[in-house]
Each structure stands twice: as C-alpha cells, then as structure tokens.
Amino acid sequence: MASDSVHVTLPDGKVIDLPAAASAYDAAAAIGPGLARAALAAVVDGELVDLHRPLPQSASLRLITERDPEALGLLRHSAAHVLATAVRRLRPEAQIGFGPAIEDGFYYDFGVDEPFTPEDLETFEAEIQAVIDADFPFEREVVDKVRARELFRDDALKLERLEEFADGETITVYRDGPFLDLCRGPHVPSTGRLQHVKLLSAAGAYWRGDETRQMLQRIYGTAFFKDADLAAHLERLEEAKKRDHRVLGRQLDLFAVDARVGSGLILWQPAGAIVRNEIEDYEKELILRHGYELVYTPHVMSERLFEISGHLENFQENMFGAMEIEGARYRAKPMNCPGHICIYQAGQRSYRDLPIRYAEFGTVYRYERSGVLHGMLRVRGFTQDDAHVFCTEDQVPSEIEALLDLVDEMLTTFGYPYTIELATRPEKAMGSEEVWDHAIGQLRTVLESRGLPFDVDEGGGAFYGPKLDFKLIDAIGRKWQGPTVQLDFNLPERFGMEYIGEDNERHRPVMLHRVLVGSMERFVGGLVEHYAGAFPVWLSPEQVRILPISEQFSEPASAYVAELRSQGIRASLHDRESLNYRIREAEMRKVPYMGVMGEREVENGTVAVRRRGGGRKQEVLDRRVFADQVREEIRTRGSG
C-alpha cells in the first residue's frame, strides 16, 4: 500500500482509498454529501473518535450519525462542555470539575462561592444558545504534562487531576471557542450541532464524591437531537415528579425518617408495613412452592467471617465500622451470604441433599455517603430477600433455569416488564480469570438456550462472581434495579465448603446468590412511583372505605365494615365531615374502593361502589357480590 494514501474498510466490506492524513469526515464526503452533513463522529478500528481526527494508514471505519446508539451520549458529553463554556463566559472565576454524559443527560461540576439559583440556570441557558449559535468547532490537542499545567495553571481542580496522569501518558484537551477543558473526548464536530438543550436543576456535590473535600455546585441538564424527543422527556420528568415516592410516601403515611434515628434509616409507618408485609407473604408463598427453606441469621457477626468471605478486602468502604466486644471485633452485616454458608456447614452434606435452597428476609447495613441517600431508594439499612442455592456443578444449569422462571413469575405479578444484563468480571475481583470465564459462559449459555435477549455489562459483576441483573421497566419507561442472580465458585472455595459425592469422596459445591425484590425499601419506593401511589387492591393498605351518607346510617355501615374485615378485606368506616369531603380524602389517599351507603342501600342490602379514578361514576351492587369481587381481586393479586 502506498504511504501517501489511507485505506478504509467500511462495514459492508467496501474499501475506499483517501489521501494521506484524511479524516473520517473526508471518508463521509467521499461517500456522499448527505452523509458528510449527517456524520457526527466515527468508530475507527473499534474506537469512537472525533470526525475530523486523521485516520491511520489502514483502518476499519463506521460513521456515526444521530441514528446510532453512540450518538446521544456523544451529544450530551458535548452539551456538558457547552454548559461549561456558558458558565465560564458569565462566571470567569468558576473552577471546573468534571462534566460527563449520564443516562438521561449530563452534568457539570463548578467551584463557586454561592449555590446556583433557578434564575442563574435561566441565564446560563440563554448563554448556551449563544454558544450554540456561534458554532465553535470542538478542537482536540494532544499535550504533555508541562504544557497541560500551564494551560490550567489557574484551575486547582484540573491541576489535581493532571497529577494522576503517569509520565508519558497521552493527555488531550478540547477547545470550543473561549473554553478549554481537560478531556478524553470525543465530541460532535461543533457546538452548532446541539440544538435542543435544557438545564434541569442544580445541587451540591462533593469534589470526587468525597465528603471531606470541597463542595461544588452541580448543574444537571439534558440534550436531544429532536425537539419532540426533548419535549417528551420533559413531560416524563414532570410525570416523575408527581410520582415521587418521597412526596407520596408522606401523603399516604407509608414511611418516615428521623434525624434522631439516623440518615438513611427508614421507619415504616403502619400503612407502609402493610404493603411490605403483603409482599413478604406473597414471596414466602412463592419461594416455598419453589423448594426454598427459610432461615434467619444475626444482624451482627464476627469480623473474622468477613475476612474469610473477602468483604473486608473488597467491600470494606461500604461497611460500617467494627465494634469491639470482649476483645473481639464485630460488624453489622453488609450481606447475608456468609451466614447462609455457616448454616450449610453446620452439618455434613451429601449429594443427596443438594440442591439446598436457603432464603431469608435479612436486614443488612451498608455505609452510603450522605450525598447519595435518597428516600427509600438509597439507604443505609435495608432488608434483602436474599437466597442462596448450594448445588453440584451438574445442577447449575437447571438451577439457573429455575431462577429465571421464579423471577419471571414474581415480576409478572407486579406488572413489570424487564430486560436482562449479563454483568462480567469487575476490576476488583476474587478468583482466577478461568473460573470467571467458566461462570460467565454458564450464565450466557442458559440465556441463549432459552432465547432470552440480554445486554452485557462489562465489569459489572460482584467481586465474587458474574451475575444476571434484571432491570424493571416502570409505568413511565424508567429502568430500576431489580432481581439479581449471581453464580459463585469463589466463596465455596474460600470457606472450604464440601459435600460427600456419590463416589464417597469430598467435593466442592457451587453457590448461586439471588434476590427477587432486592432491597425491600427500594422495591417499595419504586412500586410507589410505578403505581403513582395507587396500589393494586391486594397491596393497598386500605382496600375499601365505607362512607355513610350521614351519621344516621353509621351503625349499618359499621356492621358492613366488620363483615368485610371478617372476610380478610382491609375496610374502614369514615362517617365524619361532609360526604364530598370524605370522598375527596379517599381519592387523595388512593383507596381502591369507596362504598357509599344511604337509606336505599341500607334497606336493599346494597352498596354504591365508586372505583378509584372513576370520577363520579358509581355502581350499586349487592353487598355480598361486592365483597366477593374484592376478595377475588385480592386472591388473584391483579397488578391493577
């Protein structure tokens, strides 16, 4: 191949030759002017790069347009730089932190003396449009550490980051107009490619997530290629605000927090306790039917146990500190698995005993930084519906199959569609790569044999084994962390677990970890938002509210409440205040059924039933028929 040309292979196998130092943009222009206008970046030999970056002498090339999955993250990363450009134009003294793209948008951290106000965000947004209109090109430059220090000599945050680069490591900076940032890139070709950007909120954020460091101001925003997509996203955010579990949790008296108890520790109110108890009862019924046995383990355990398990080595930053008792050190447990292993090892096990399936609603404690605590969704003490399956290696595929069935049945009950991710070996992991590859292969094989689609989360596994993560999709399309299934060859080895095989020799069992709801606190918080507080009948803290038209009908109404309760229906009587007030209150409390009783209903043995969300519409039913209908809804656990 001549040294003065570039040899490019396109995804369809077609080969084009370009002049030396040609870029991906030149390749797009050679293919057609429409593609040159649409191209945003390129994947060159598997790496996402800037559109105008020179190509190597020989390369595979895939051009990125807004239709490609990489495009939105690229746009949002560039939007973060445009935000920083706008802020620095208006606040030249602002220190610059990090500005990544995130799942639904982007953020940028700034070091300023005072928190940003909503009025500041409006001003920044107007300046963002000015930066977009200027259509500054994003220009990449490779610099050495000396040059980088000079460029960022007035920015302490960037200087700190620079010291983490190894000598000789490639350092790149990007400029758009007046703004320069330390950044790996890539970016869209110019600021003019961003047309639909919206700033959403500002909040405090510690530098590098460290509570001992400087408090920065983080601005969140989002960006889309089309105005309609931005409008739809903003509409979803408004709907999400209405569903906020913290607001609805107070409105429905589900849970509380108290500074005297401690941050990230949840107090379950009676109404919330009913929801939690119904979920636990349902799950106990489900798992007992699937061959599990219930166990219980202590909340506090010897630190030695977590040395053996590897938690002190790999998870200590997420554990509460040690307590010293009679010269021994104890820890609040962050996981239930070591306790279940100890139960397994309490007696000799035979191959005839396997598989053994232990399940526990076990409360665990993990140190979460105060900045990430969020209602019931991110807490420091939570109850996990942990289970561990101990089996022979030959039984692993069938046990994974059984877990997939179990997860599907449970999520169907709650009305959640879901996706699956296969999470692989993280950087911090126990065990050999060969063991990990074998475990990953087993999970992959079962998924593929069942024809289940899945994504791969590279490096997302637990430190002791790969896992399947099930992402729940709620009523407004958001994804939540749901069940997990982890395949573990490492903890059985570390604990020296054994069973006596058919050959009368000692063998090592394999361990499967699984949760269905995961954190009960997070799951219920997510359910509140999924259902917008309007729980299906079987989960509703109050299922029927009986409303006599006036107090003269309170006695027969009270008798009917007693009858409903005797049939296992959570019913209550409300006979004070005006009828309209009581109806509005029942709607606010999202009670599934209101039963109005007046003279005609009392005489005829009927009740005028209003369904939640049905407005003024009501249906007069025989009282026994109505009770039977409610009991059937409870029995079938309809998802509403």
PDB file of C-alpha atoms in Angstrom, residues 25 66 92-93 118 140 149 183 225 269 299 352 370 408 448 456 483 499 514 562 583 606 637:
ATOM      1  CA  TYR A  25     -15.201  13.372   7.559  1.00  0.00           C
ATOM      2  CA  GLU A  66     -27.779  10.601  15.172  1.00  0.00           C
ATOM      3  CA  PRO A  92     -14.917  33.526  34.731  1.00  0.00           C
ATOM      4  CA  GLU A  93     -13.879  32.737  38.305  1.00  0.00           C
ATOM      5  CA  PRO A 118     -33.085  28.935  39.295  1.00  0.00           C
ATOM      6  CA  ARG A 140      -8.635  18.322  20.021  1.00  0.00           C
ATOM      7  CA  ARG A 149      -0.094  22.512  33.752  1.00  0.00           C
ATOM      8  CA  CYS A 183     -10.957  15.743  28.261  1.00  0.00           C
ATOM      9  CA  PHE A 225     -31.392  15.626  18.557  1.00  0.00           C
ATOM     10  CA  GLN A 269     -45.479   3.519  59.178  1.00  0.00           C
ATOM     11  CA  HIS A 299     -27.583  -8.709  62.280  1.00  0.00           C
ATOM     12  CA  ARG A 352     -28.449 -36.478  48.007  1.00  0.00           C
ATOM     13  CA  SER A 370     -24.852  11.139  52.775  1.00  0.00           C
ATOM     14  CA  ASP A 408     -40.470 -14.007  35.682  1.00  0.00           C
ATOM     15  CA  GLU A 448     -29.089 -18.251  24.860  1.00  0.00           C
ATOM     16  CA  VAL A 456     -23.565  -7.351  28.524  1.00  0.00           C
ATOM     17  CA  PRO A 483     -33.658  -9.147  40.834  1.00  0.00           C
ATOM     18  CA  TYR A 499     -20.406 -32.351  50.239  1.00  0.00           C
ATOM     19  CA  ARG A 514     -30.268 -14.430  44.228  1.00  0.00           C
ATOM     20  CA  ALA A 562     -66.993  -5.642  60.316  1.00  0.00           C
ATOM     21  CA  ILE A 583     -64.845  11.265  49.028  1.00  0.00           C
ATOM     22  CA  THR A 606     -76.614  -2.936  48.647  1.00  0.00           C
ATOM     23  CA  ARG A 637     -53.191 -10.352  43.044  1.00  0.00           C
TER      24      ARG A 637
END
